[in-house]
Protein backbone atom coordinates (compact mmCIF):
# COMPACT_ATOMS: atom_id res chain seq x y z
CA UNK A 1 0.00 0.00 0.00
CA UNK A 2 2.96 2.26 0.60
CA UNK A 3 4.00 1.85 -3.03
CA UNK A 4 0.52 3.01 -4.12
CA UNK A 5 0.85 6.04 -1.87
CA UNK A 6 4.35 6.81 -3.18
CA UNK A 7 3.60 6.34 -6.91
CA UNK A 8 3.63 9.43 -9.12
CA UNK A 9 0.32 11.06 -9.97
CA UNK A 10 -1.56 9.51 -12.85
CA UNK A 11 -4.52 7.39 -13.79
CA UNK A 12 -5.39 4.65 -11.26
CA UNK A 13 -4.02 1.81 -13.42
CA UNK A 14 -0.78 3.74 -14.01
CA UNK A 15 -0.44 4.22 -10.25
CA UNK A 16 -0.99 0.50 -9.68
CA UNK A 17 1.46 -0.53 -12.38
CA UNK A 18 4.13 1.65 -10.80
CA UNK A 19 3.39 0.21 -7.34
CA UNK A 20 3.27 -3.39 -8.55
CA UNK A 21 6.55 -2.99 -10.45
CA UNK A 22 8.28 -1.91 -7.22
CA UNK A 23 6.62 -4.60 -5.11
CA UNK A 24 7.36 -7.23 -7.77
CA UNK A 25 11.06 -6.95 -7.05
CA UNK A 26 10.41 -8.74 -3.76
CA UNK A 27 8.83 -11.66 -5.63
CA UNK A 28 11.73 -11.83 -8.05
CA UNK A 29 14.17 -11.96 -5.17
CA UNK A 30 12.14 -14.77 -3.60
CA UNK A 31 11.47 -16.85 -6.73
CA UNK A 32 13.04 -20.02 -5.26
CA UNK A 33 10.41 -19.81 -2.50
CA UNK A 34 7.52 -18.48 -4.63
CA UNK A 35 7.48 -21.23 -7.23
CA UNK A 36 7.05 -24.23 -4.87
CA UNK A 37 4.68 -22.19 -2.68
CA UNK A 38 2.33 -21.61 -5.62
CA UNK A 39 2.43 -25.30 -6.51
CA UNK A 40 1.46 -26.30 -2.95
CA UNK A 41 -1.37 -23.75 -2.90
CA UNK A 42 -2.67 -25.02 -6.25
CA UNK A 43 -2.84 -28.59 -4.90
CA UNK A 44 -4.43 -27.77 -1.53
CA UNK A 45 -8.07 -26.61 -1.40
CA UNK A 46 -7.75 -25.08 2.09
CA UNK A 47 -4.71 -23.08 1.03
CA UNK A 48 -6.45 -21.93 -2.17
CA UNK A 49 -9.35 -20.71 -0.03
CA UNK A 50 -6.94 -18.89 2.29
CA UNK A 51 -5.15 -17.40 -0.70
CA UNK A 52 -8.46 -16.10 -2.08
CA UNK A 53 -9.28 -14.50 1.27
CA UNK A 54 -5.83 -12.90 1.37
CA UNK A 55 -6.30 -11.63 -2.19
CA UNK A 56 -9.65 -10.07 -1.26
CA UNK A 57 -8.06 -8.36 1.73
CA UNK A 58 -5.13 -7.05 -0.31
CA UNK A 59 -7.43 -5.87 -3.09
CA UNK A 60 -9.50 -3.89 -0.60
CA UNK A 61 -6.33 -2.40 0.88
CA UNK A 62 -5.19 -1.35 -2.61
CA UNK A 63 -8.61 0.21 -3.24
CA UNK A 64 -8.34 2.10 0.05
CA UNK A 65 -4.87 3.35 -0.88
CA UNK A 66 -6.30 4.63 -4.17
CA UNK A 67 -9.18 6.32 -2.33
CA UNK A 68 -6.63 8.09 -0.14
CA UNK A 69 -5.20 9.47 -3.38
CA UNK A 70 -8.65 10.92 -4.17
CA UNK A 71 -9.63 8.27 -6.69
CA UNK A 72 -13.45 8.06 -6.54
CA UNK A 73 -14.74 5.09 -4.57
CA UNK A 74 -16.35 3.31 -7.53
CA UNK A 75 -13.22 3.65 -9.66
CA UNK A 76 -10.85 2.74 -6.82
CA UNK A 77 -12.58 -0.60 -6.26
CA UNK A 78 -12.71 -1.45 -9.95
CA UNK A 79 -9.10 -0.39 -10.53
CA UNK A 80 -7.92 -2.40 -7.52
CA UNK A 81 -9.72 -5.56 -8.65
CA UNK A 82 -8.65 -5.18 -12.26
CA UNK A 83 -5.08 -4.21 -11.39
CA UNK A 84 -4.74 -7.09 -8.94
CA UNK A 85 -6.00 -9.51 -11.61
CA UNK A 86 -3.41 -8.16 -14.05
CA UNK A 87 -0.69 -8.51 -11.40
CA UNK A 88 -1.74 -12.09 -10.68
CA UNK A 89 -1.81 -12.86 -14.40
CA UNK A 90 1.70 -11.42 -14.81
CA UNK A 91 3.03 -13.33 -11.81
CA UNK A 92 1.67 -16.62 -13.17
CA UNK A 93 3.11 -15.85 -16.61
CA UNK A 94 6.47 -15.18 -14.94
CA UNK A 95 6.35 -18.52 -13.13
CA UNK A 96 5.42 -20.28 -16.39
CA UNK A 97 7.97 -18.34 -18.48
CA UNK A 98 11.01 -17.30 -16.44
CA UNK A 99 12.89 -16.25 -19.58
CA UNK A 100 11.40 -12.77 -19.06
CA UNK A 101 11.45 -10.77 -15.85
CA UNK A 102 8.37 -10.26 -13.74
CA UNK A 103 8.62 -6.60 -14.69
CA UNK A 104 8.35 -7.47 -18.39
CA UNK A 105 5.31 -9.65 -17.69
CA UNK A 106 3.73 -6.83 -15.65
CA UNK A 107 4.23 -4.34 -18.46
CA UNK A 108 2.71 -6.81 -20.93
CA UNK A 109 -0.28 -7.57 -18.68
CA UNK A 110 -1.09 -3.88 -18.21
CA UNK A 111 -0.61 -3.22 -21.94
CA UNK A 112 -3.02 -6.09 -22.63
CA UNK A 113 -5.47 -4.67 -20.11
CA UNK A 114 -5.38 -1.28 -21.82
CA UNK A 115 -5.85 -2.96 -25.21
CA UNK A 116 -8.87 -4.85 -23.91
CA UNK A 117 -10.47 -1.71 -22.55
CA UNK A 118 -9.83 0.20 -25.78
CA UNK A 119 -11.52 -2.29 -28.09
CA UNK A 120 -15.08 -1.01 -27.57
CA UNK A 121 -15.86 2.68 -27.14
CA UNK A 122 -17.81 3.24 -23.88
CA UNK A 123 -20.97 4.48 -25.58
CA UNK A 124 -21.14 1.34 -27.74
CA UNK A 125 -20.59 -0.94 -24.76
CA UNK A 126 -23.77 0.23 -23.03
CA UNK A 127 -27.03 -1.60 -23.75
CA UNK A 128 -29.51 0.51 -25.67
CA UNK A 129 -32.66 1.52 -23.85
mmCIF file with all atom_site columns, C-alpha atoms in Angstrom:
data_model
loop_
_atom_site.group_PDB
_atom_site.id
_atom_site.type_symbol
_atom_site.label_atom_id
_atom_site.label_alt_id
_atom_site.label_comp_id
_atom_site.label_asym_id
_atom_site.label_entity_id
_atom_site.label_seq_id
_atom_site.pdbx_PDB_ins_code
_atom_site.Cartn_x
_atom_site.Cartn_y
_atom_site.Cartn_z
_atom_site.occupancy
_atom_site.B_iso_or_equiv
_atom_site.pdbx_formal_charge
_atom_site.auth_seq_id
_atom_site.auth_comp_id
_atom_site.auth_asym_id
_atom_site.auth_atom_id
_atom_site.pdbx_PDB_model_num
ATOM 1   C CA . UNK A 1 1   ? 0.000   0.000   0.000   1.00 0.00 ? 1   UNK A CA 1
ATOM 2   C CA . UNK A 1 2   ? 2.958   2.261   0.598   1.00 0.00 ? 2   UNK A CA 1
ATOM 3   C CA . UNK A 1 3   ? 3.999   1.846   -3.026  1.00 0.00 ? 3   UNK A CA 1
ATOM 4   C CA . UNK A 1 4   ? 0.520   3.009   -4.120  1.00 0.00 ? 4   UNK A CA 1
ATOM 5   C CA . UNK A 1 5   ? 0.852   6.039   -1.867  1.00 0.00 ? 5   UNK A CA 1
ATOM 6   C CA . UNK A 1 6   ? 4.347   6.809   -3.184  1.00 0.00 ? 6   UNK A CA 1
ATOM 7   C CA . UNK A 1 7   ? 3.596   6.339   -6.908  1.00 0.00 ? 7   UNK A CA 1
ATOM 8   C CA . UNK A 1 8   ? 3.632   9.426   -9.122  1.00 0.00 ? 8   UNK A CA 1
ATOM 9   C CA . UNK A 1 9   ? 0.320   11.058  -9.970  1.00 0.00 ? 9   UNK A CA 1
ATOM 10  C CA . UNK A 1 10  ? -1.559  9.515   -12.851 1.00 0.00 ? 10  UNK A CA 1
ATOM 11  C CA . UNK A 1 11  ? -4.524  7.392   -13.789 1.00 0.00 ? 11  UNK A CA 1
ATOM 12  C CA . UNK A 1 12  ? -5.393  4.651   -11.259 1.00 0.00 ? 12  UNK A CA 1
ATOM 13  C CA . UNK A 1 13  ? -4.019  1.813   -13.422 1.00 0.00 ? 13  UNK A CA 1
ATOM 14  C CA . UNK A 1 14  ? -0.784  3.737   -14.006 1.00 0.00 ? 14  UNK A CA 1
ATOM 15  C CA . UNK A 1 15  ? -0.437  4.222   -10.251 1.00 0.00 ? 15  UNK A CA 1
ATOM 16  C CA . UNK A 1 16  ? -0.991  0.501   -9.682  1.00 0.00 ? 16  UNK A CA 1
ATOM 17  C CA . UNK A 1 17  ? 1.460   -0.530  -12.379 1.00 0.00 ? 17  UNK A CA 1
ATOM 18  C CA . UNK A 1 18  ? 4.133   1.645   -10.800 1.00 0.00 ? 18  UNK A CA 1
ATOM 19  C CA . UNK A 1 19  ? 3.387   0.212   -7.339  1.00 0.00 ? 19  UNK A CA 1
ATOM 20  C CA . UNK A 1 20  ? 3.274   -3.393  -8.553  1.00 0.00 ? 20  UNK A CA 1
ATOM 21  C CA . UNK A 1 21  ? 6.550   -2.995  -10.448 1.00 0.00 ? 21  UNK A CA 1
ATOM 22  C CA . UNK A 1 22  ? 8.278   -1.909  -7.225  1.00 0.00 ? 22  UNK A CA 1
ATOM 23  C CA . UNK A 1 23  ? 6.625   -4.602  -5.112  1.00 0.00 ? 23  UNK A CA 1
ATOM 24  C CA . UNK A 1 24  ? 7.361   -7.225  -7.765  1.00 0.00 ? 24  UNK A CA 1
ATOM 25  C CA . UNK A 1 25  ? 11.064  -6.949  -7.047  1.00 0.00 ? 25  UNK A CA 1
ATOM 26  C CA . UNK A 1 26  ? 10.411  -8.742  -3.756  1.00 0.00 ? 26  UNK A CA 1
ATOM 27  C CA . UNK A 1 27  ? 8.829   -11.657 -5.628  1.00 0.00 ? 27  UNK A CA 1
ATOM 28  C CA . UNK A 1 28  ? 11.730  -11.827 -8.052  1.00 0.00 ? 28  UNK A CA 1
ATOM 29  C CA . UNK A 1 29  ? 14.175  -11.960 -5.166  1.00 0.00 ? 29  UNK A CA 1
ATOM 30  C CA . UNK A 1 30  ? 12.138  -14.775 -3.599  1.00 0.00 ? 30  UNK A CA 1
ATOM 31  C CA . UNK A 1 31  ? 11.466  -16.847 -6.727  1.00 0.00 ? 31  UNK A CA 1
ATOM 32  C CA . UNK A 1 32  ? 13.036  -20.023 -5.264  1.00 0.00 ? 32  UNK A CA 1
ATOM 33  C CA . UNK A 1 33  ? 10.413  -19.814 -2.500  1.00 0.00 ? 33  UNK A CA 1
ATOM 34  C CA . UNK A 1 34  ? 7.519   -18.483 -4.626  1.00 0.00 ? 34  UNK A CA 1
ATOM 35  C CA . UNK A 1 35  ? 7.480   -21.230 -7.225  1.00 0.00 ? 35  UNK A CA 1
ATOM 36  C CA . UNK A 1 36  ? 7.052   -24.229 -4.871  1.00 0.00 ? 36  UNK A CA 1
ATOM 37  C CA . UNK A 1 37  ? 4.682   -22.187 -2.679  1.00 0.00 ? 37  UNK A CA 1
ATOM 38  C CA . UNK A 1 38  ? 2.330   -21.605 -5.624  1.00 0.00 ? 38  UNK A CA 1
ATOM 39  C CA . UNK A 1 39  ? 2.430   -25.298 -6.506  1.00 0.00 ? 39  UNK A CA 1
ATOM 40  C CA . UNK A 1 40  ? 1.463   -26.295 -2.953  1.00 0.00 ? 40  UNK A CA 1
ATOM 41  C CA . UNK A 1 41  ? -1.372  -23.755 -2.895  1.00 0.00 ? 41  UNK A CA 1
ATOM 42  C CA . UNK A 1 42  ? -2.670  -25.023 -6.253  1.00 0.00 ? 42  UNK A CA 1
ATOM 43  C CA . UNK A 1 43  ? -2.845  -28.590 -4.900  1.00 0.00 ? 43  UNK A CA 1
ATOM 44  C CA . UNK A 1 44  ? -4.430  -27.767 -1.534  1.00 0.00 ? 44  UNK A CA 1
ATOM 45  C CA . UNK A 1 45  ? -8.073  -26.608 -1.396  1.00 0.00 ? 45  UNK A CA 1
ATOM 46  C CA . UNK A 1 46  ? -7.752  -25.082 2.093   1.00 0.00 ? 46  UNK A CA 1
ATOM 47  C CA . UNK A 1 47  ? -4.708  -23.084 1.028   1.00 0.00 ? 47  UNK A CA 1
ATOM 48  C CA . UNK A 1 48  ? -6.455  -21.932 -2.165  1.00 0.00 ? 48  UNK A CA 1
ATOM 49  C CA . UNK A 1 49  ? -9.349  -20.707 -0.033  1.00 0.00 ? 49  UNK A CA 1
ATOM 50  C CA . UNK A 1 50  ? -6.942  -18.887 2.293   1.00 0.00 ? 50  UNK A CA 1
ATOM 51  C CA . UNK A 1 51  ? -5.145  -17.396 -0.695  1.00 0.00 ? 51  UNK A CA 1
ATOM 52  C CA . UNK A 1 52  ? -8.462  -16.100 -2.080  1.00 0.00 ? 52  UNK A CA 1
ATOM 53  C CA . UNK A 1 53  ? -9.283  -14.495 1.274   1.00 0.00 ? 53  UNK A CA 1
ATOM 54  C CA . UNK A 1 54  ? -5.835  -12.901 1.371   1.00 0.00 ? 54  UNK A CA 1
ATOM 55  C CA . UNK A 1 55  ? -6.298  -11.634 -2.187  1.00 0.00 ? 55  UNK A CA 1
ATOM 56  C CA . UNK A 1 56  ? -9.650  -10.072 -1.265  1.00 0.00 ? 56  UNK A CA 1
ATOM 57  C CA . UNK A 1 57  ? -8.063  -8.359  1.725   1.00 0.00 ? 57  UNK A CA 1
ATOM 58  C CA . UNK A 1 58  ? -5.131  -7.054  -0.306  1.00 0.00 ? 58  UNK A CA 1
ATOM 59  C CA . UNK A 1 59  ? -7.430  -5.873  -3.089  1.00 0.00 ? 59  UNK A CA 1
ATOM 60  C CA . UNK A 1 60  ? -9.500  -3.885  -0.598  1.00 0.00 ? 60  UNK A CA 1
ATOM 61  C CA . UNK A 1 61  ? -6.325  -2.397  0.883   1.00 0.00 ? 61  UNK A CA 1
ATOM 62  C CA . UNK A 1 62  ? -5.186  -1.353  -2.611  1.00 0.00 ? 62  UNK A CA 1
ATOM 63  C CA . UNK A 1 63  ? -8.610  0.208   -3.236  1.00 0.00 ? 63  UNK A CA 1
ATOM 64  C CA . UNK A 1 64  ? -8.340  2.104   0.050   1.00 0.00 ? 64  UNK A CA 1
ATOM 65  C CA . UNK A 1 65  ? -4.875  3.347   -0.876  1.00 0.00 ? 65  UNK A CA 1
ATOM 66  C CA . UNK A 1 66  ? -6.305  4.632   -4.172  1.00 0.00 ? 66  UNK A CA 1
ATOM 67  C CA . UNK A 1 67  ? -9.182  6.323   -2.327  1.00 0.00 ? 67  UNK A CA 1
ATOM 68  C CA . UNK A 1 68  ? -6.633  8.086   -0.141  1.00 0.00 ? 68  UNK A CA 1
ATOM 69  C CA . UNK A 1 69  ? -5.201  9.474   -3.376  1.00 0.00 ? 69  UNK A CA 1
ATOM 70  C CA . UNK A 1 70  ? -8.648  10.925  -4.170  1.00 0.00 ? 70  UNK A CA 1
ATOM 71  C CA . UNK A 1 71  ? -9.632  8.268   -6.686  1.00 0.00 ? 71  UNK A CA 1
ATOM 72  C CA . UNK A 1 72  ? -13.455 8.062   -6.543  1.00 0.00 ? 72  UNK A CA 1
ATOM 73  C CA . UNK A 1 73  ? -14.739 5.086   -4.573  1.00 0.00 ? 73  UNK A CA 1
ATOM 74  C CA . UNK A 1 74  ? -16.350 3.307   -7.526  1.00 0.00 ? 74  UNK A CA 1
ATOM 75  C CA . UNK A 1 75  ? -13.217 3.649   -9.662  1.00 0.00 ? 75  UNK A CA 1
ATOM 76  C CA . UNK A 1 76  ? -10.854 2.740   -6.818  1.00 0.00 ? 76  UNK A CA 1
ATOM 77  C CA . UNK A 1 77  ? -12.582 -0.597  -6.263  1.00 0.00 ? 77  UNK A CA 1
ATOM 78  C CA . UNK A 1 78  ? -12.715 -1.447  -9.955  1.00 0.00 ? 78  UNK A CA 1
ATOM 79  C CA . UNK A 1 79  ? -9.098  -0.389  -10.534 1.00 0.00 ? 79  UNK A CA 1
ATOM 80  C CA . UNK A 1 80  ? -7.915  -2.400  -7.521  1.00 0.00 ? 80  UNK A CA 1
ATOM 81  C CA . UNK A 1 81  ? -9.717  -5.555  -8.646  1.00 0.00 ? 81  UNK A CA 1
ATOM 82  C CA . UNK A 1 82  ? -8.648  -5.179  -12.261 1.00 0.00 ? 82  UNK A CA 1
ATOM 83  C CA . UNK A 1 83  ? -5.084  -4.208  -11.391 1.00 0.00 ? 83  UNK A CA 1
ATOM 84  C CA . UNK A 1 84  ? -4.736  -7.085  -8.939  1.00 0.00 ? 84  UNK A CA 1
ATOM 85  C CA . UNK A 1 85  ? -6.002  -9.505  -11.606 1.00 0.00 ? 85  UNK A CA 1
ATOM 86  C CA . UNK A 1 86  ? -3.407  -8.159  -14.049 1.00 0.00 ? 86  UNK A CA 1
ATOM 87  C CA . UNK A 1 87  ? -0.692  -8.511  -11.398 1.00 0.00 ? 87  UNK A CA 1
ATOM 88  C CA . UNK A 1 88  ? -1.744  -12.091 -10.681 1.00 0.00 ? 88  UNK A CA 1
ATOM 89  C CA . UNK A 1 89  ? -1.812  -12.858 -14.402 1.00 0.00 ? 89  UNK A CA 1
ATOM 90  C CA . UNK A 1 90  ? 1.703   -11.415 -14.809 1.00 0.00 ? 90  UNK A CA 1
ATOM 91  C CA . UNK A 1 91  ? 3.031   -13.333 -11.805 1.00 0.00 ? 91  UNK A CA 1
ATOM 92  C CA . UNK A 1 92  ? 1.671   -16.617 -13.170 1.00 0.00 ? 92  UNK A CA 1
ATOM 93  C CA . UNK A 1 93  ? 3.114   -15.854 -16.608 1.00 0.00 ? 93  UNK A CA 1
ATOM 94  C CA . UNK A 1 94  ? 6.467   -15.178 -14.943 1.00 0.00 ? 94  UNK A CA 1
ATOM 95  C CA . UNK A 1 95  ? 6.346   -18.518 -13.125 1.00 0.00 ? 95  UNK A CA 1
ATOM 96  C CA . UNK A 1 96  ? 5.416   -20.277 -16.389 1.00 0.00 ? 96  UNK A CA 1
ATOM 97  C CA . UNK A 1 97  ? 7.973   -18.338 -18.481 1.00 0.00 ? 97  UNK A CA 1
ATOM 98  C CA . UNK A 1 98  ? 11.009  -17.296 -16.438 1.00 0.00 ? 98  UNK A CA 1
ATOM 99  C CA . UNK A 1 99  ? 12.894  -16.247 -19.579 1.00 0.00 ? 99  UNK A CA 1
ATOM 100 C CA . UNK A 1 100 ? 11.404  -12.771 -19.060 1.00 0.00 ? 100 UNK A CA 1
ATOM 101 C CA . UNK A 1 101 ? 11.448  -10.768 -15.853 1.00 0.00 ? 101 UNK A CA 1
ATOM 102 C CA . UNK A 1 102 ? 8.365   -10.264 -13.742 1.00 0.00 ? 102 UNK A CA 1
ATOM 103 C CA . UNK A 1 103 ? 8.616   -6.596  -14.686 1.00 0.00 ? 103 UNK A CA 1
ATOM 104 C CA . UNK A 1 104 ? 8.349   -7.470  -18.389 1.00 0.00 ? 104 UNK A CA 1
ATOM 105 C CA . UNK A 1 105 ? 5.315   -9.654  -17.685 1.00 0.00 ? 105 UNK A CA 1
ATOM 106 C CA . UNK A 1 106 ? 3.730   -6.833  -15.653 1.00 0.00 ? 106 UNK A CA 1
ATOM 107 C CA . UNK A 1 107 ? 4.231   -4.340  -18.457 1.00 0.00 ? 107 UNK A CA 1
ATOM 108 C CA . UNK A 1 108 ? 2.712   -6.815  -20.926 1.00 0.00 ? 108 UNK A CA 1
ATOM 109 C CA . UNK A 1 109 ? -0.283  -7.565  -18.684 1.00 0.00 ? 109 UNK A CA 1
ATOM 110 C CA . UNK A 1 110 ? -1.089  -3.880  -18.208 1.00 0.00 ? 110 UNK A CA 1
ATOM 111 C CA . UNK A 1 111 ? -0.615  -3.221  -21.944 1.00 0.00 ? 111 UNK A CA 1
ATOM 112 C CA . UNK A 1 112 ? -3.015  -6.089  -22.631 1.00 0.00 ? 112 UNK A CA 1
ATOM 113 C CA . UNK A 1 113 ? -5.469  -4.667  -20.105 1.00 0.00 ? 113 UNK A CA 1
ATOM 114 C CA . UNK A 1 114 ? -5.380  -1.280  -21.820 1.00 0.00 ? 114 UNK A CA 1
ATOM 115 C CA . UNK A 1 115 ? -5.851  -2.958  -25.212 1.00 0.00 ? 115 UNK A CA 1
ATOM 116 C CA . UNK A 1 116 ? -8.868  -4.853  -23.913 1.00 0.00 ? 116 UNK A CA 1
ATOM 117 C CA . UNK A 1 117 ? -10.473 -1.706  -22.553 1.00 0.00 ? 117 UNK A CA 1
ATOM 118 C CA . UNK A 1 118 ? -9.827  0.199   -25.780 1.00 0.00 ? 118 UNK A CA 1
ATOM 119 C CA . UNK A 1 119 ? -11.523 -2.293  -28.092 1.00 0.00 ? 119 UNK A CA 1
ATOM 120 C CA . UNK A 1 120 ? -15.082 -1.013  -27.574 1.00 0.00 ? 120 UNK A CA 1
ATOM 121 C CA . UNK A 1 121 ? -15.863 2.679   -27.138 1.00 0.00 ? 121 UNK A CA 1
ATOM 122 C CA . UNK A 1 122 ? -17.813 3.237   -23.880 1.00 0.00 ? 122 UNK A CA 1
ATOM 123 C CA . UNK A 1 123 ? -20.967 4.484   -25.577 1.00 0.00 ? 123 UNK A CA 1
ATOM 124 C CA . UNK A 1 124 ? -21.135 1.340   -27.743 1.00 0.00 ? 124 UNK A CA 1
ATOM 125 C CA . UNK A 1 125 ? -20.589 -0.944  -24.762 1.00 0.00 ? 125 UNK A CA 1
ATOM 126 C CA . UNK A 1 126 ? -23.774 0.228   -23.028 1.00 0.00 ? 126 UNK A CA 1
ATOM 127 C CA . UNK A 1 127 ? -27.034 -1.598  -23.747 1.00 0.00 ? 127 UNK A CA 1
ATOM 128 C CA . UNK A 1 128 ? -29.510 0.511   -25.669 1.00 0.00 ? 128 UNK A CA 1
ATOM 129 C CA . UNK A 1 129 ? -32.656 1.519   -23.847 1.00 0.00 ? 129 UNK A CA 1
#
